[in-house]
Short mmCIF file of C-alpha atoms and ligand atoms in Angstrom, two decimals:
data_model
loop_
_atom_site.label_atom_id
_atom_site.label_comp_id
_atom_site.label_asym_id
_atom_site.label_seq_id
_atom_site.Cartn_x
_atom_site.Cartn_y
_atom_site.Cartn_z
CA VAL A 5 140.37 -119.60 111.77
CA ASN A 6 138.04 -118.12 109.60
CA ALA A 7 137.97 -117.20 105.80
CA THR A 8 135.92 -115.77 102.98
CA LYS A 9 135.06 -117.06 99.63
CA PRO A 10 137.75 -118.37 97.38
CA PRO A 11 138.90 -116.35 94.35
CA SER A 12 137.64 -117.23 90.99
CA GLY A 13 138.51 -116.50 87.26
CA ARG A 14 142.05 -115.95 86.01
CA LEU A 15 144.60 -113.75 87.62
CA ASP A 16 147.56 -111.67 86.33
CA VAL A 17 149.58 -112.08 89.53
CA LEU A 18 148.96 -114.11 92.68
CA GLY A 19 151.17 -113.56 95.58
CA ILE A 20 152.05 -115.60 98.69
CA GLY A 21 154.09 -114.08 101.43
CA VAL A 22 154.29 -111.98 104.78
CA ALA A 23 151.66 -109.40 105.21
CA VAL A 24 152.58 -106.64 107.74
CA ARG A 25 151.29 -103.89 109.83
CA ASP A 26 153.70 -100.87 109.28
CA ILE A 27 154.08 -98.28 112.17
CA THR A 28 156.09 -95.44 110.77
CA VAL A 29 157.55 -92.65 112.65
CA LEU A 30 159.39 -89.65 110.78
CA LEU A 31 162.16 -88.13 112.68
CA GLU A 32 164.55 -85.25 112.00
CA GLN A 33 167.31 -87.13 113.66
CA PHE A 34 168.05 -90.68 114.37
CA PRO A 35 167.36 -91.12 118.16
CA THR A 36 169.98 -91.25 120.71
CA PRO A 37 169.24 -93.64 123.54
CA ASP A 38 167.43 -92.66 126.88
CA GLU A 39 166.23 -89.44 125.46
CA LYS A 40 162.85 -87.90 124.42
CA HIS A 41 162.60 -86.99 120.71
CA GLN A 42 159.83 -85.15 118.99
CA ALA A 43 158.49 -86.99 115.84
CA ASP A 44 157.63 -85.12 112.64
CA GLY A 45 155.17 -87.66 111.70
CA PHE A 46 153.41 -90.80 112.51
CA PHE A 47 151.88 -93.33 110.07
CA GLU A 48 149.94 -96.45 110.08
CA SER A 49 149.74 -98.58 106.94
CA SER A 50 149.92 -102.16 105.55
CA GLY A 51 153.10 -103.55 104.27
CA GLY A 52 155.15 -106.61 103.34
CA PRO A 53 156.88 -106.99 100.18
CA VAL A 54 154.44 -109.24 98.37
CA PRO A 55 151.25 -107.47 99.46
CA THR A 56 152.64 -103.98 98.37
CA GLY A 57 153.83 -105.48 95.02
CA LEU A 58 150.35 -106.62 94.37
CA VAL A 59 148.80 -103.20 95.42
CA THR A 60 151.23 -101.71 92.89
CA LEU A 61 149.87 -104.09 90.28
CA SER A 62 146.46 -103.72 91.20
CA ARG A 63 146.72 -99.88 90.87
CA LEU A 64 148.12 -100.30 87.31
CA GLY A 65 145.10 -102.27 86.60
CA ASP A 66 146.25 -105.89 86.84
CA ARG A 67 144.12 -108.68 88.37
CA THR A 68 145.79 -109.81 91.63
CA ALA A 69 145.20 -111.84 94.74
CA PHE A 70 147.21 -112.53 97.80
CA CYS A 71 147.57 -115.46 100.12
CA GLY A 72 149.08 -115.57 103.55
CA VAL A 73 148.35 -115.46 107.16
CA VAL A 74 147.71 -112.69 109.86
CA GLY A 75 146.33 -112.53 113.29
CA ASP A 76 142.75 -112.41 114.30
CA ASP A 77 143.49 -108.80 115.62
CA ALA A 78 142.80 -105.30 114.53
CA ALA A 79 146.08 -105.18 112.62
CA GLY A 80 145.01 -108.38 110.63
CA GLU A 81 141.73 -106.75 110.05
CA SER A 82 143.19 -103.55 108.40
CA ILE A 83 145.98 -105.57 106.56
CA VAL A 84 142.85 -107.39 104.80
CA ASP A 85 140.72 -104.23 104.50
CA ASP A 86 143.71 -102.41 102.79
CA LEU A 87 144.15 -105.40 100.19
CA THR A 88 140.43 -105.28 99.59
CA ARG A 89 140.12 -101.57 99.19
CA GLU A 90 143.13 -101.62 96.70
CA GLY A 91 141.51 -104.41 94.61
CA VAL A 92 143.73 -107.15 95.77
CA GLY A 93 141.83 -110.46 96.31
CA ALA A 94 142.20 -111.40 99.89
CA ALA A 95 140.11 -114.72 100.08
CA GLY A 96 143.36 -116.59 100.39
CA VAL A 97 144.35 -114.90 103.74
CA VAL A 98 143.89 -117.26 106.77
CA ARG A 99 143.18 -115.12 110.12
CA ARG A 100 144.42 -117.05 113.14
CA ASN A 101 143.55 -116.28 116.78
CA ASP A 102 146.88 -117.86 117.99
CA MET A 103 149.17 -115.21 116.65
CA SER A 104 149.72 -111.58 116.43
CA SER A 105 149.69 -110.01 113.17
CA PRO A 106 153.19 -109.42 111.67
CA THR A 107 154.26 -105.81 112.36
CA SER A 108 157.14 -103.48 111.45
CA VAL A 109 158.21 -100.58 113.54
CA ILE A 110 160.03 -98.21 110.98
CA LEU A 111 162.09 -95.29 111.75
CA VAL A 112 162.47 -92.58 109.01
CA GLU A 113 165.11 -90.11 108.84
CA GLY A 114 167.04 -88.23 106.16
CA GLY A 115 165.40 -90.58 103.43
CA ARG A 116 166.67 -93.67 105.12
CA ARG A 117 164.54 -96.31 106.80
CA THR A 118 165.50 -98.41 109.83
CA ILE A 119 163.10 -101.39 110.40
CA PHE A 120 162.29 -103.51 113.34
CA GLU A 121 160.42 -106.67 112.43
CA CYS A 122 158.03 -108.05 115.07
CA TRP A 123 156.19 -111.41 114.83
CA GLN A 124 157.55 -112.23 111.45
CA THR A 125 159.10 -115.72 111.88
CA ASP A 126 157.79 -119.12 111.79
CA LEU A 127 154.57 -118.03 110.53
CA PRO A 128 151.87 -120.86 110.51
CA PHE A 129 150.99 -120.93 106.85
CA GLY A 130 151.34 -123.98 104.82
CA ILE A 131 150.12 -125.04 101.24
CA GLU A 132 147.31 -126.96 102.56
CA ASP A 133 145.97 -123.60 104.05
CA ALA A 134 145.82 -122.22 100.44
CA GLU A 135 144.30 -125.42 99.09
CA ARG A 136 141.66 -125.37 101.74
CA LEU A 137 140.81 -121.80 100.57
CA GLY A 138 140.67 -122.78 97.09
CA VAL A 139 143.60 -120.34 96.05
CA ALA A 140 143.84 -120.98 92.10
CA PHE A 141 147.52 -121.46 91.72
CA ASP A 142 146.97 -123.06 88.30
CA ARG A 143 145.05 -119.86 87.07
CA CYS A 144 147.72 -117.15 87.27
CA ARG A 145 150.32 -115.76 84.83
CA TYR A 146 152.77 -114.91 87.51
CA LEU A 147 153.47 -116.02 91.31
CA LEU A 148 155.04 -113.35 93.40
CA VAL A 149 157.14 -114.69 96.39
CA ASP A 150 159.30 -113.45 99.03
CA GLY A 151 161.10 -116.43 100.55
CA ARG A 152 159.60 -115.90 103.95
CA LEU A 153 157.18 -119.00 103.64
CA PRO A 154 159.72 -121.23 101.78
CA GLN A 155 157.94 -124.36 101.90
CA ALA A 156 154.57 -123.13 100.91
CA GLN A 157 156.05 -121.12 98.25
CA ILE A 158 158.09 -123.87 96.69
CA ALA A 159 154.90 -126.14 96.59
CA ALA A 160 152.95 -123.31 95.04
CA ALA A 161 155.66 -122.42 92.58
CA ARG A 162 155.75 -126.03 91.24
CA TRP A 163 151.97 -125.74 90.70
CA VAL A 164 152.16 -122.47 89.06
CA ARG A 165 154.82 -123.65 86.80
CA GLN A 166 153.23 -126.66 85.88
CA ALA A 167 150.11 -124.79 84.70
CA GLY A 168 152.51 -122.63 82.54
CA GLY A 169 152.80 -119.62 84.77
CA SER A 170 156.16 -117.93 85.90
CA VAL A 171 157.52 -117.48 89.33
CA VAL A 172 159.14 -114.12 90.63
CA LEU A 173 161.24 -113.77 93.59
CA ASP A 174 161.71 -110.65 95.68
CA CYS A 175 164.16 -111.40 98.60
CA GLY A 176 166.25 -109.15 100.61
CA HIS A 177 168.24 -111.63 102.85
CA PRO A 178 169.47 -115.20 102.52
CA ARG A 179 167.08 -117.52 104.55
CA PRO A 180 166.74 -121.15 105.04
CA GLY A 181 164.63 -122.62 102.01
CA VAL A 182 165.56 -119.76 99.64
CA ASP A 183 168.18 -121.82 97.79
CA GLU A 184 165.46 -124.47 96.92
CA LEU A 185 163.00 -121.80 96.14
CA LEU A 186 165.36 -120.46 93.52
CA GLN A 187 165.22 -123.75 91.81
CA VAL A 188 161.69 -123.13 90.97
CA THR A 189 161.94 -119.46 90.25
CA ASP A 190 161.87 -118.06 86.75
CA LEU A 191 162.73 -114.36 87.63
CA ALA A 192 164.79 -113.36 90.86
CA ILE A 193 165.32 -109.66 91.42
CA LEU A 194 167.03 -109.49 94.88
CA SER A 195 167.83 -106.59 96.89
CA HIS A 196 171.55 -105.63 97.01
CA SER A 197 171.22 -106.42 100.74
CA TYR A 198 171.20 -110.05 99.60
CA PRO A 199 174.60 -110.36 98.14
CA ARG A 200 176.02 -108.07 100.87
CA ALA A 201 174.80 -110.31 103.83
CA LEU A 202 176.16 -113.28 101.80
CA LEU A 203 179.47 -111.97 100.34
CA GLY A 204 180.26 -108.50 102.32
CA ASP A 205 180.18 -104.90 100.87
CA ASP A 206 182.52 -105.37 97.83
CA TYR A 207 180.85 -108.17 96.09
CA ASP A 208 181.21 -108.51 92.30
CA ALA A 209 177.65 -107.95 91.06
CA ALA A 210 177.93 -109.35 87.62
CA GLU A 211 179.59 -112.67 89.31
CA PHE A 212 176.85 -112.76 91.80
CA LEU A 213 174.12 -112.42 88.97
CA ASP A 214 175.70 -115.16 86.88
CA GLU A 215 175.51 -117.53 89.77
CA LEU A 216 172.03 -116.29 90.57
CA CYS A 217 171.12 -117.10 87.05
CA GLY A 218 172.72 -120.55 87.09
CA SER A 219 170.72 -121.43 90.26
CA LEU A 220 167.20 -120.60 88.80
CA ALA A 221 164.90 -123.15 87.32
CA PRO A 222 166.77 -124.78 84.50
CA GLU A 223 163.83 -124.68 81.85
CA GLY A 224 162.40 -121.10 82.85
CA SER A 225 163.40 -117.78 81.64
CA ARG A 226 166.28 -117.36 84.02
CA ILE A 227 166.14 -113.89 84.54
CA ALA A 228 168.43 -112.34 87.52
CA GLY A 229 168.47 -108.85 88.77
CA LEU A 230 169.59 -106.78 91.67
CA THR A 231 168.00 -103.44 92.95
CA LEU A 232 170.55 -101.14 94.15
CA GLY A 233 168.85 -98.34 95.86
CA ALA A 234 169.13 -94.91 94.50
CA GLU A 235 171.64 -96.29 91.93
CA GLY A 236 168.80 -98.15 90.09
CA CYS A 237 169.29 -101.79 89.04
CA LEU A 238 171.05 -104.50 87.20
CA ILE A 239 169.25 -107.06 85.14
CA ARG A 240 170.88 -109.97 83.51
CA ASP A 241 169.14 -111.36 80.61
CA PRO A 242 169.02 -114.93 79.42
CA ASP A 243 171.51 -114.16 76.75
CA SER A 244 174.00 -113.14 79.54
CA SER A 245 174.24 -109.67 78.92
CA LEU A 246 174.14 -107.33 81.79
CA ILE A 247 171.50 -104.28 81.60
CA ARG A 248 172.31 -101.41 84.00
CA VAL A 249 169.62 -98.98 84.40
CA PRO A 250 170.59 -95.88 86.46
CA GLY A 251 168.23 -94.71 89.23
CA HIS A 252 166.29 -91.47 89.23
CA ARG A 253 167.36 -88.54 91.33
CA VAL A 254 164.35 -87.64 93.57
CA ASP A 255 163.72 -85.92 96.87
CA ALA A 256 163.50 -89.12 98.65
CA ILE A 257 161.69 -88.69 102.04
CA ASP A 258 160.86 -92.38 102.61
CA THR A 259 162.43 -95.17 100.69
CA THR A 260 160.27 -97.97 102.54
CA GLY A 261 158.66 -100.36 99.98
CA ALA A 262 160.68 -99.01 97.05
CA GLY A 263 161.64 -102.60 96.39
CA ASP A 264 158.23 -103.80 96.61
CA ILE A 265 156.77 -101.30 94.10
CA PHE A 266 159.85 -102.01 91.82
CA HIS A 267 158.74 -105.62 91.59
CA GLY A 268 155.15 -104.82 91.04
CA ALA A 269 155.89 -102.33 88.44
CA PHE A 270 158.34 -104.83 86.76
CA VAL A 271 155.93 -107.45 86.50
CA HIS A 272 153.30 -105.08 85.31
CA ALA A 273 155.64 -104.03 82.34
CA LEU A 274 156.22 -107.59 81.58
CA LEU A 275 152.57 -108.37 81.38
CA ASN A 276 152.30 -105.38 79.08
CA GLY A 277 154.82 -106.98 76.81
CA ASP A 278 157.82 -104.70 77.47
CA SER A 279 161.29 -105.64 77.04
CA LEU A 280 163.56 -106.22 80.12
CA GLU A 281 165.31 -103.15 79.69
CA ALA A 282 161.94 -101.20 79.44
CA ALA A 283 160.47 -102.95 82.37
CA ALA A 284 163.65 -102.19 84.50
CA ARG A 285 163.13 -98.41 83.35
CA PHE A 286 159.69 -98.35 84.28
CA ALA A 287 160.25 -100.14 87.67
CA ASN A 288 163.08 -97.76 88.46
CA ALA A 289 160.85 -94.67 87.75
CA ALA A 290 157.78 -96.21 89.69
CA ALA A 291 159.90 -96.89 92.76
CA ALA A 292 161.66 -93.54 92.63
CA LEU A 293 158.36 -91.81 92.44
CA LYS A 294 157.17 -93.70 95.55
CA CYS A 295 160.10 -92.46 97.58
CA CYS A 296 158.68 -89.09 97.41
CA GLY A 297 155.68 -90.18 99.63
CA MET A 298 155.43 -91.62 103.10
CA THR A 299 155.07 -95.31 103.64
CA GLY A 300 155.19 -98.34 101.05
CA ARG A 301 151.58 -97.51 100.21
CA ALA A 302 152.15 -93.82 99.16
CA PRO A 303 150.00 -93.04 96.18
CA LEU A 304 151.56 -93.64 92.74
CA PRO A 305 151.04 -91.45 89.72
CA ALA A 306 148.99 -93.00 86.81
CA GLU A 307 151.01 -95.19 84.34
CA GLU A 308 151.29 -92.63 81.75
CA GLN A 309 153.20 -90.15 84.06
CA ILE A 310 155.29 -93.03 85.17
CA ARG A 311 156.20 -93.86 81.66
CA VAL A 312 156.88 -90.25 80.70
CA PHE A 313 159.09 -90.01 83.98
CA ALA A 314 160.95 -93.08 82.85
CA GLY A 315 161.63 -91.56 79.52
CA LEU A 316 159.48 -94.50 77.75
N1 ATP B 28 166.62 -92.92 97.39
C1 ATP B 28 166.27 -93.41 96.08
N2 ATP B 28 166.04 -92.54 95.07
C2 ATP B 28 165.51 -93.11 93.80
N3 ATP B 28 165.03 -94.23 93.54
C3 ATP B 28 165.17 -95.28 94.62
C4 ATP B 28 165.77 -94.78 95.85
N4 ATP B 28 165.68 -95.84 96.70
C5 ATP B 28 165.17 -97.00 96.10
N5 ATP B 28 164.94 -96.54 94.84
C6 ATP B 28 164.25 -97.19 93.64
O1 ATP B 28 163.87 -98.60 94.32
C7 ATP B 28 164.38 -99.77 93.91
C8 ATP B 28 164.30 -100.63 95.03
O2 ATP B 28 165.32 -100.12 96.15
P1 ATP B 28 166.14 -100.99 97.12
O3 ATP B 28 167.10 -101.64 96.29
O4 ATP B 28 166.40 -100.16 98.11
O5 ATP B 28 165.07 -102.01 97.47
P2 ATP B 28 165.09 -102.91 98.84
O6 ATP B 28 166.61 -103.01 99.32
O7 ATP B 28 164.46 -104.09 98.47
O8 ATP B 28 164.15 -102.00 99.94
P3 ATP B 28 162.68 -102.26 100.33
O9 ATP B 28 162.35 -103.71 100.02
O10 ATP B 28 162.73 -101.99 101.73
O11 ATP B 28 162.10 -101.26 99.58
C9 ATP B 28 165.68 -99.24 93.36
O12 ATP B 28 166.25 -100.19 92.36
C10 ATP B 28 165.38 -97.97 92.62
O13 ATP B 28 164.70 -97.88 91.43
MG1 MG B 29 162.94 -105.40 99.34
#
């Protein structure tokens, strides 16, 4: 285990979650078994919802830092290097020699992505690791979490909220610990895959969001939302009206990380003082523009261009 200096000063957004090395193969056709296929492209990048959300915030000018765990291997090194290069503080990243860095193998074909997750469960990271590294949970405006390190995230969320910060959850699947994490979450914007896994394909989105809202931290801002892929998003504001913001029609080549960029851009807009609806429009636009490039770390246009694209 080794680490560098702890971050200092106030942060806009601190994140805790799974950090991943993404291996992406672009294909013309989804593979059939036991055949040889020609790939149209091969990409290695960093990924993971929280790190990619933080990279988005950093690119938009916000002060961010990430904490989590990677292996003491080449993938772990490039995950940390990529964060640092993007201006995301990485002093809260533990590198352990008893694990392989979380990795995803992603097949992209016809604008759809199929993800194989490797080494991403039972990650050895606890709140005591973050404490030991001096992660400043009492000095951030927002905490971004993914439900993948629930015990550490619940502890961090309590700490952040006690110091006056807000907790944002980005989660794609119901997992052990997420229900408890929701109770200390201020804004939960989940992927449509979450209610699908829970309730099946014809779930009632308004009903689901009502319930989600009711399960959030009682004294918090209680904002619940769903991202709906190309369809855009739904946000339920605290006054219980439902805001539907349609998606943008783009030539999507790779939607990997669209949800991560959505969350980063959404929080950036809130930091900027935007309304919930404006934040949703900004986030939809940023996420749609990302889909025109390969990998979750595809370049993003400047903020002004995203705002123009969003019609803001
Ligand atoms: N094909 C698309 N065209 C335009 N916008 C898209 C498309 N896919 C996604 N988006 C935008 O990205 C947002 C997030 O997408 P989605 O709901 O698929 O996230 P997700 O399921 O969390 O996936 P991931 O985390 O892998 O990115 C959507 O709300 C929308 O704004
Ligand atoms: Mg997602």
